[in-house]
Coordinates of C-alpha atoms in Angstrom, one line a residue:
M11 CA -11.2 -21.9 -21.4
H12 CA -9.6 -18.8 -19.9
N13 CA -11.9 -16.5 -22.0
E14 CA -14.9 -18.2 -20.3
L15 CA -13.5 -17.4 -16.9
I16 CA -12.6 -13.8 -17.9
K17 CA -16.2 -13.4 -19.1
K18 CA -17.5 -14.6 -15.7
I19 CA -15.2 -12.3 -13.9
N20 CA -16.3 -9.3 -15.9
N21 CA -20.0 -10.0 -15.3
K22 CA -19.3 -10.8 -11.7
S23 CA -20.7 -14.3 -11.8
T24 CA -17.4 -15.7 -10.6
V25 CA -17.4 -17.3 -7.2
V26 CA -14.3 -16.3 -5.2
G27 CA -12.8 -18.5 -2.5
I28 CA -10.4 -16.9 0.0
V29 CA -8.2 -19.4 1.9
G30 CA -7.1 -17.9 5.3
L31 CA -9.3 -15.3 7.0
G32 CA -6.7 -13.3 8.9
Y33 CA -5.3 -9.8 8.5
V34 CA -4.9 -10.3 4.7
G35 CA -7.6 -12.7 3.7
L36 CA -10.6 -11.2 5.6
P37 CA -10.3 -7.7 4.2
L38 CA -9.7 -9.1 0.7
A39 CA -12.8 -11.4 1.0
L40 CA -14.9 -8.4 2.2
E41 CA -13.7 -6.3 -0.7
F42 CA -14.7 -8.9 -3.3
A43 CA -18.1 -9.3 -1.5
H44 CA -18.5 -5.5 -1.5
K45 CA -17.9 -5.4 -5.2
G46 CA -20.6 -7.9 -5.9
F47 CA -18.8 -11.2 -6.1
K48 CA -20.2 -14.2 -4.2
T49 CA -17.3 -15.0 -1.8
I50 CA -16.6 -18.0 0.3
G51 CA -14.0 -17.7 3.0
F52 CA -12.1 -20.8 4.1
D53 CA -10.2 -21.2 7.4
I54 CA -9.1 -24.2 9.5
D55 CA -9.8 -22.2 12.7
E56 CA -13.3 -23.3 13.7
R57 CA -13.7 -20.5 16.1
K58 CA -13.7 -17.9 13.4
I59 CA -16.5 -19.4 11.3
P60 CA -19.5 -18.6 13.6
I61 CA -18.2 -15.2 14.4
L62 CA -18.0 -14.2 10.8
N63 CA -21.3 -15.8 9.8
S64 CA -23.0 -13.9 12.6
G65 CA -21.7 -10.6 11.0
Q66 CA -19.0 -10.0 13.6
S67 CA -15.3 -9.2 13.2
Y68 CA -12.5 -10.5 15.4
I69 CA -9.9 -8.0 14.0
K70 CA -10.0 -4.5 15.6
H71 CA -9.5 -2.3 12.6
I72 CA -12.1 -4.3 10.5
N73 CA -15.5 -3.0 11.4
S74 CA -18.2 -5.5 12.2
N75 CA -20.6 -3.5 10.2
K76 CA -18.6 -4.3 7.0
V77 CA -18.8 -8.0 7.8
K78 CA -22.5 -7.9 8.6
E79 CA -23.2 -6.0 5.4
A80 CA -21.4 -8.7 3.4
V81 CA -23.2 -11.5 5.2
D82 CA -26.6 -9.9 5.0
S83 CA -26.2 -9.3 1.3
K84 CA -25.6 -13.1 0.8
K85 CA -22.3 -12.2 -0.9
F86 CA -20.0 -13.6 1.9
E87 CA -20.0 -16.7 4.1
A88 CA -17.2 -18.5 6.0
T89 CA -16.6 -22.2 6.3
S90 CA -14.0 -24.8 7.3
D91 CA -15.3 -27.3 4.8
F92 CA -12.7 -27.3 2.0
S93 CA -14.7 -29.6 -0.2
R94 CA -16.6 -26.4 -1.1
I95 CA -13.6 -25.4 -3.1
K96 CA -15.5 -27.1 -5.9
E97 CA -18.1 -24.3 -5.8
T98 CA -15.5 -21.6 -6.6
D99 CA -14.0 -20.3 -9.9
A100 CA -11.1 -18.3 -8.4
I101 CA -9.2 -19.2 -5.2
V102 CA -6.9 -16.8 -3.4
I103 CA -4.5 -18.2 -0.8
C104 CA -3.7 -15.9 2.2
V105 CA -2.1 -18.1 4.8
P106 CA 0.8 -17.5 7.2
T107 CA 4.4 -18.1 6.2
P108 CA 6.4 -18.0 9.5
L109 CA 9.9 -19.1 10.3
N110 CA 10.7 -22.3 12.1
E111 CA 13.0 -22.5 15.2
H112 CA 16.0 -22.5 12.9
R113 CA 14.9 -19.3 11.2
E114 CA 14.1 -21.2 8.0
P115 CA 10.8 -20.9 6.0
D116 CA 7.9 -22.9 7.4
M117 CA 5.9 -23.7 4.3
T118 CA 3.4 -25.9 6.2
F119 CA 0.4 -23.6 5.7
I120 CA 1.0 -23.1 2.0
E121 CA 1.7 -26.8 1.4
N122 CA -1.4 -27.9 3.4
S123 CA -3.6 -25.3 1.6
G124 CA -2.3 -26.5 -1.8
K125 CA -3.0 -30.1 -0.9
E126 CA -6.6 -29.3 0.2
I127 CA -7.2 -27.3 -3.0
S128 CA -5.7 -30.1 -5.2
K129 CA -8.2 -32.6 -3.7
Y130 CA -11.1 -30.6 -5.1
L131 CA -9.5 -28.7 -8.0
Q132 CA -11.8 -28.3 -11.0
K133 CA -10.9 -27.8 -14.6
G134 CA -10.8 -24.1 -15.4
Q135 CA -10.2 -22.8 -11.9
F136 CA -7.8 -20.0 -11.1
V137 CA -5.5 -20.0 -8.0
S138 CA -3.5 -17.0 -6.7
L139 CA -1.0 -17.1 -3.9
E140 CA -0.7 -14.0 -1.8
S141 CA 1.4 -15.2 1.2
S142 CA 4.9 -13.7 1.4
T143 CA 7.5 -16.3 0.4
Y144 CA 10.7 -17.0 -1.4
P145 CA 11.0 -16.7 -5.2
G146 CA 10.0 -20.0 -6.8
T147 CA 7.3 -21.1 -4.3
T148 CA 4.3 -20.8 -6.6
E149 CA 5.9 -22.9 -9.4
E150 CA 7.9 -25.2 -7.2
I151 CA 5.3 -26.1 -4.6
L152 CA 1.8 -25.3 -5.8
Q153 CA 2.1 -25.9 -9.5
P154 CA 3.2 -29.6 -9.1
L155 CA 0.4 -30.2 -6.6
F156 CA -2.2 -28.9 -9.0
E157 CA -0.8 -30.6 -12.0
N158 CA -1.1 -33.9 -10.2
A159 CA -4.5 -33.2 -8.8
P160 CA -7.2 -35.9 -9.2
I161 CA -8.7 -35.6 -12.6
T162 CA -12.4 -34.8 -12.2
Q163 CA -13.4 -33.4 -15.5
G164 CA -13.1 -36.5 -17.8
I165 CA -9.9 -35.4 -19.6
G166 CA -8.4 -38.9 -19.5
N167 CA -5.2 -39.9 -17.8
K168 CA -3.2 -36.9 -18.6
K169 CA -2.2 -34.4 -16.0
Y170 CA -3.7 -31.0 -15.6
E171 CA -1.8 -28.4 -17.6
V172 CA -1.2 -25.0 -16.2
G173 CA -2.5 -22.2 -18.4
K174 CA -4.9 -24.5 -20.0
D175 CA -6.7 -26.8 -17.5
F176 CA -6.0 -24.5 -14.5
F177 CA -4.5 -21.1 -14.0
L178 CA -1.9 -20.0 -11.4
A179 CA -0.4 -16.7 -10.3
F180 CA 1.3 -14.9 -7.4
S181 CA 0.3 -11.5 -6.2
P182 CA 1.9 -10.4 -2.9
E183 CA -0.3 -8.9 -0.2
R184 CA 0.5 -5.4 0.8
E185 CA -1.6 -5.0 3.9
D186 CA -0.8 -2.3 6.5
P187 CA -3.3 -2.8 9.3
N188 CA -5.1 0.4 10.4
N189 CA -3.2 2.6 7.9
P190 CA -5.6 5.6 7.5
N191 CA -4.3 6.5 4.1
Y192 CA -4.5 3.1 2.3
S193 CA -6.7 0.0 2.3
T194 CA -6.9 -3.3 0.5
A195 CA -8.6 -1.7 -2.5
T196 CA -6.3 1.4 -2.8
I197 CA -2.9 -0.2 -2.7
P198 CA -1.5 -1.1 -6.1
K199 CA -1.1 -4.8 -6.7
V200 CA 1.8 -6.6 -8.3
V201 CA 0.7 -9.7 -10.3
G202 CA 2.8 -12.4 -11.9
G203 CA 1.2 -15.3 -13.8
V204 CA 2.8 -18.7 -14.7
T205 CA 1.6 -18.3 -18.3
P206 CA 0.2 -15.4 -20.3
A207 CA -3.3 -16.8 -19.9
C208 CA -2.7 -17.0 -16.1
L209 CA -1.6 -13.4 -16.0
E210 CA -4.6 -12.2 -18.0
I211 CA -7.0 -13.9 -15.7
A212 CA -5.2 -12.6 -12.6
L213 CA -5.3 -9.0 -13.9
A214 CA -9.0 -9.3 -14.8
L215 CA -9.9 -10.6 -11.3
Y216 CA -7.8 -8.1 -9.3
N217 CA -8.8 -5.2 -11.5
Q218 CA -12.4 -5.7 -10.2
V219 CA -11.4 -4.8 -6.6
I220 CA -7.9 -3.1 -6.7
V221 CA -7.3 0.5 -7.8
K222 CA -4.3 -0.5 -9.9
T223 CA -2.6 -3.7 -11.0
V224 CA 1.1 -3.9 -11.9
P225 CA 1.8 -6.9 -14.2
V226 CA 5.3 -8.5 -14.0
S227 CA 6.8 -11.2 -16.2
S228 CA 6.6 -14.2 -13.7
P229 CA 5.5 -15.3 -10.3
R230 CA 9.2 -15.2 -9.3
V231 CA 9.5 -11.5 -10.0
A232 CA 6.3 -10.9 -8.0
E233 CA 7.6 -13.0 -5.1
A234 CA 11.0 -11.2 -5.2
T235 CA 9.2 -7.8 -5.3
K236 CA 7.5 -8.5 -1.9
L237 CA 10.8 -9.5 -0.4
L238 CA 12.6 -6.4 -1.7
E239 CA 9.9 -4.1 -0.2
N240 CA 10.4 -5.7 3.3
I241 CA 14.2 -6.1 3.0
Y242 CA 14.4 -2.4 2.2
R243 CA 12.6 -1.5 5.4
S244 CA 14.4 -4.1 7.5
I245 CA 17.9 -2.8 6.5
N246 CA 16.9 0.9 7.0
I247 CA 15.4 0.2 10.4
A248 CA 18.5 -1.7 11.4
L249 CA 20.6 1.4 10.3
V250 CA 18.7 3.8 12.5
N251 CA 18.7 1.3 15.4
E252 CA 22.5 1.1 15.2
L253 CA 22.8 4.8 14.9
K254 CA 20.6 5.2 18.0
I255 CA 23.2 3.2 20.0
V256 CA 26.1 5.1 18.5
F257 CA 24.6 8.5 18.9
E258 CA 23.6 7.8 22.5
R259 CA 27.3 7.2 23.4
M260 CA 28.1 10.5 21.8
N261 CA 25.3 12.2 23.7
I262 CA 23.4 13.0 20.5
D263 CA 19.6 12.6 20.3
V264 CA 18.9 10.3 17.3
W265 CA 15.3 11.6 17.1
E266 CA 16.5 15.1 16.6
V267 CA 19.0 14.0 14.0
I268 CA 16.3 12.1 12.0
D269 CA 13.9 15.1 12.2
A270 CA 16.7 17.4 10.9
A271 CA 17.6 15.0 8.1
S272 CA 14.0 14.7 7.1
T273 CA 14.0 18.4 6.1
K274 CA 16.0 17.4 3.0
P275 CA 13.5 17.4 0.2
F276 CA 15.3 14.7 -1.8
G277 CA 17.4 11.6 -1.3
F278 CA 16.3 10.8 2.2
Q279 CA 13.4 8.9 3.7
A280 CA 12.9 8.8 7.5
F281 CA 13.0 5.5 9.3
Y282 CA 12.7 5.3 13.1
P283 CA 14.3 3.2 15.8
G284 CA 12.4 1.1 18.2
P285 CA 12.5 -1.9 20.7
G286 CA 12.7 -4.5 17.9
L287 CA 10.9 -5.5 14.7
G288 CA 7.3 -6.7 14.7
G289 CA 4.5 -7.6 12.4
H290 CA 4.0 -10.4 9.8
C291 CA 6.5 -9.2 7.2
I292 CA 9.7 -7.3 8.2
P293 CA 11.0 -9.6 10.9
I294 CA 10.4 -12.7 8.7
D295 CA 10.4 -12.1 4.9
P296 CA 14.1 -11.1 4.5
F297 CA 15.1 -14.5 5.8
Y298 CA 13.1 -16.3 3.1
L299 CA 15.5 -14.8 0.6
T300 CA 18.5 -15.6 2.8
W301 CA 17.4 -19.2 2.9
K302 CA 16.7 -19.5 -0.8
A303 CA 20.0 -17.7 -1.7
R304 CA 22.0 -20.6 -0.1
E305 CA 20.7 -22.8 -2.9
F306 CA 22.7 -20.6 -5.3
D307 CA 25.8 -20.5 -3.0
I308 CA 25.2 -16.9 -2.1
N309 CA 25.5 -15.3 1.4
T310 CA 23.1 -12.4 1.9
K311 CA 25.4 -10.3 4.2
F312 CA 23.3 -7.1 4.2
I313 CA 20.1 -9.0 5.1
E314 CA 21.7 -11.1 7.8
L315 CA 23.5 -8.1 9.4
A316 CA 20.3 -6.1 9.5
G317 CA 18.5 -9.1 11.1
E318 CA 21.2 -9.4 13.7
I319 CA 21.0 -5.7 14.7
N320 CA 17.2 -5.7 14.8
T321 CA 17.1 -9.0 16.8
L322 CA 19.4 -7.5 19.4
M323 CA 17.3 -4.4 20.0
P324 CA 15.1 -5.9 22.8
Y325 CA 18.3 -6.9 24.6
Y326 CA 19.6 -3.3 24.3
V327 CA 16.3 -2.0 25.7
V328 CA 16.6 -4.3 28.7
E329 CA 20.2 -3.2 29.3
K330 CA 18.9 0.4 29.3
A331 CA 16.2 -0.5 31.7
S332 CA 18.8 -2.0 34.0
E333 CA 20.9 1.2 33.7
V334 CA 18.0 3.5 34.5
L335 CA 17.1 1.4 37.6
N336 CA 20.7 1.4 38.7
I337 CA 20.9 5.2 38.5
H338 CA 18.1 5.2 41.1
K339 CA 19.8 2.5 43.3
K340 CA 17.5 -0.3 42.2
A341 CA 18.3 -3.7 40.6
L342 CA 16.5 -5.2 37.6
N343 CA 16.4 -8.5 39.5
G344 CA 13.3 -8.2 41.6
A345 CA 12.1 -4.9 40.0
K346 CA 8.4 -4.5 39.0
V347 CA 8.2 -3.5 35.4
L348 CA 5.1 -2.4 33.5
I349 CA 5.3 -2.7 29.7
L350 CA 3.1 -0.1 27.8
G351 CA 1.8 -1.6 24.6
A352 CA 1.7 -5.3 23.6
S353 CA 0.8 -5.1 19.9
Y354 CA 3.6 -4.7 17.3
K355 CA 2.6 -1.2 16.2
K356 CA 0.4 1.6 17.5
D357 CA -3.4 1.6 17.5
I358 CA -3.9 -2.1 16.4
D359 CA -4.5 -5.4 18.2
D360 CA -2.1 -7.4 16.0
M361 CA 0.4 -9.3 18.1
R362 CA 2.4 -11.0 15.4
E363 CA 6.1 -11.0 16.2
S364 CA 5.6 -8.1 18.7
P365 CA 8.9 -7.1 20.4
S366 CA 6.9 -6.7 23.6
L367 CA 6.7 -10.5 23.9
K368 CA 10.5 -10.8 23.7
L369 CA 10.9 -8.0 26.2
I370 CA 8.7 -9.9 28.7
E371 CA 10.9 -13.0 28.2
I372 CA 14.2 -11.2 28.7
L373 CA 13.0 -9.2 31.6
R374 CA 11.7 -12.3 33.4
D375 CA 14.9 -14.1 32.7
K376 CA 16.7 -11.2 34.4
G377 CA 14.5 -11.6 37.5
A378 CA 12.0 -8.8 36.9
E379 CA 8.3 -9.1 37.7
V380 CA 6.5 -8.0 34.5
D381 CA 3.0 -6.8 33.7
Y382 CA 1.6 -5.0 30.7
Y383 CA -1.1 -2.5 29.8
D384 CA -2.7 -2.4 26.3
P385 CA -6.4 -1.4 25.8
Y386 CA -6.3 -3.3 22.4
V387 CA -5.0 -6.5 23.9
P388 CA -6.9 -7.5 27.0
K389 CA -5.2 -10.9 27.2
L390 CA -1.9 -12.0 25.6
P391 CA -2.8 -14.6 22.9
K392 CA -0.9 -17.8 22.5
T393 CA 1.7 -17.4 19.7
R394 CA 3.9 -20.0 18.0
K395 CA 6.7 -19.1 20.5
Y396 CA 5.0 -17.7 23.5
N397 CA 2.1 -18.7 25.7
Y398 CA 1.9 -16.1 28.5
D399 CA -1.0 -16.3 30.9
M400 CA -1.2 -12.5 31.3
H401 CA -4.0 -9.9 31.2
S402 CA -3.7 -6.2 30.8
I403 CA -3.7 -4.3 34.1
E404 CA -6.2 -1.5 34.8
M405 CA -4.6 1.9 34.2
N406 CA -4.9 4.0 37.4
K407 CA -2.7 5.9 39.8
E408 CA -2.7 3.2 42.4
N409 CA -1.5 0.5 39.9
L410 CA 1.1 2.8 38.3
L411 CA 2.7 3.5 41.6
K412 CA 3.4 -0.2 42.1
Y413 CA 6.0 -0.3 39.4
D414 CA 9.6 0.6 39.7
L415 CA 9.8 1.2 35.9
V416 CA 7.3 1.8 33.1
L417 CA 8.7 0.7 29.7
L418 CA 6.9 2.1 26.6
S419 CA 7.1 -0.5 23.8
T420 CA 4.2 0.5 21.6
D421 CA 3.1 4.1 21.4
H422 CA -0.7 3.8 21.2
S423 CA -2.5 7.2 20.5
N424 CA -5.0 6.7 23.3
F425 CA -2.4 6.4 26.1
D426 CA -2.8 9.2 28.6
Y427 CA 0.9 10.2 28.4
K428 CA 0.5 13.1 30.8
F429 CA -1.2 11.0 33.4
I430 CA 1.4 8.3 33.1
S431 CA 4.3 10.7 33.4
E432 CA 2.8 12.3 36.5
N433 CA 2.3 9.0 38.3
A434 CA 5.0 6.6 37.2
K435 CA 8.2 6.5 39.2
L436 CA 10.5 5.9 36.2
I437 CA 9.7 5.8 32.5
L438 CA 11.8 4.3 29.7
D439 CA 10.5 5.4 26.3
T440 CA 11.6 3.4 23.2
R441 CA 9.5 5.4 20.7
N442 CA 10.1 9.0 21.7
A443 CA 6.3 9.1 22.4
F444 CA 6.4 11.2 25.6
R445 CA 8.5 13.9 24.1
K446 CA 6.2 14.0 21.0
H447 CA 3.4 14.7 23.5
G448 CA 5.3 17.6 24.9
I449 CA 6.3 15.8 28.1
K450 CA 9.8 16.5 29.6
T451 CA 10.2 15.3 33.1
E452 CA 13.1 14.1 35.3
N453 CA 11.8 10.6 35.5
L454 CA 11.8 10.1 31.7
Y455 CA 14.6 8.2 29.9
F456 CA 14.9 7.0 26.3
A457 CA 16.1 3.8 24.7

């Protein structure tokens, strides 16, 4: 049966279903459509469906023209009707995997997606999970759901058998929103199948749209690969965040140190400090391994220490804000503070785990009046933790002069750094952005 599916993949008669049309699922769906596959996008958010089907995008770095082209070619459509899973041959799950309030994995989205797919699972279908998660998820959560799916193909009372009646793999997403050098299609893809037949199908499918696939021996290896990539970054960011605090006490500029160390042509990779971690991966994924490791009586000390340091960075920034105000005989309590940048990284509209949200919370708790400016985020969206009723201010001289302190959290390229420096009373820069733009003024401080 798997040879039949591979044949359909190779002649592009396979219908691909993408579950979850966010920052991972939507670009992947458009890539399949662009390569000639009929693609159906599934999402529980009813608001997204008419937007996509009218040829529009709701993600800044995904051009609406690309959506319109896919819709007009009849190769892509979006729906919230999961019964249409029956129409697909290959299903890719791209749903969120957040942490709950106890910093433990919240598998709700994966579990619910698996349950929906299992209702309509057809004999011979292939399913791939791309959501970042702990090693074992694919085989421990999804495989049993599909093995116990309702039998719809007249194969008697026996269960579906993985590698024979359905095929299952894990292939971690590696999206980096708005990265000018890499896109969905050009980032090599790690793939692990539950059985050799599962892996063969997964490679055949992804080879149609990805520049290079990297097969590994199992889904667990693929799941662990994704965690290693993000744990590596989390630990190194924590290191430079800690060094920033240490070097500040020594009156040493950490940015100058990093630039100097970066001249070494081997054995060093530059990481940069900031106001805290943001995005859908680095603040979250390491704790998936921490949680799973407890099952094996192992404490992941490196991971937890890095998480502790990175979590404390917004508090450090607020302490610096208080110090800067105090130098100028002002208190943080009652001060008017403007945060520059709301998204988690420059030049995107992605708010997931943005440190700016935590900064707003801490500053308000300290008695400050807080506003923000971000041309990519006109209104702060509701998140799992925060529900701020805030809109971006208009950037002009009159507005800037209202604030006792301007705090740069996200260093968007389109900020007018010269204008801001000339009109703000005090500036606290957490990204070294003003200095990168050649600005050195007495009202500028760094955190």
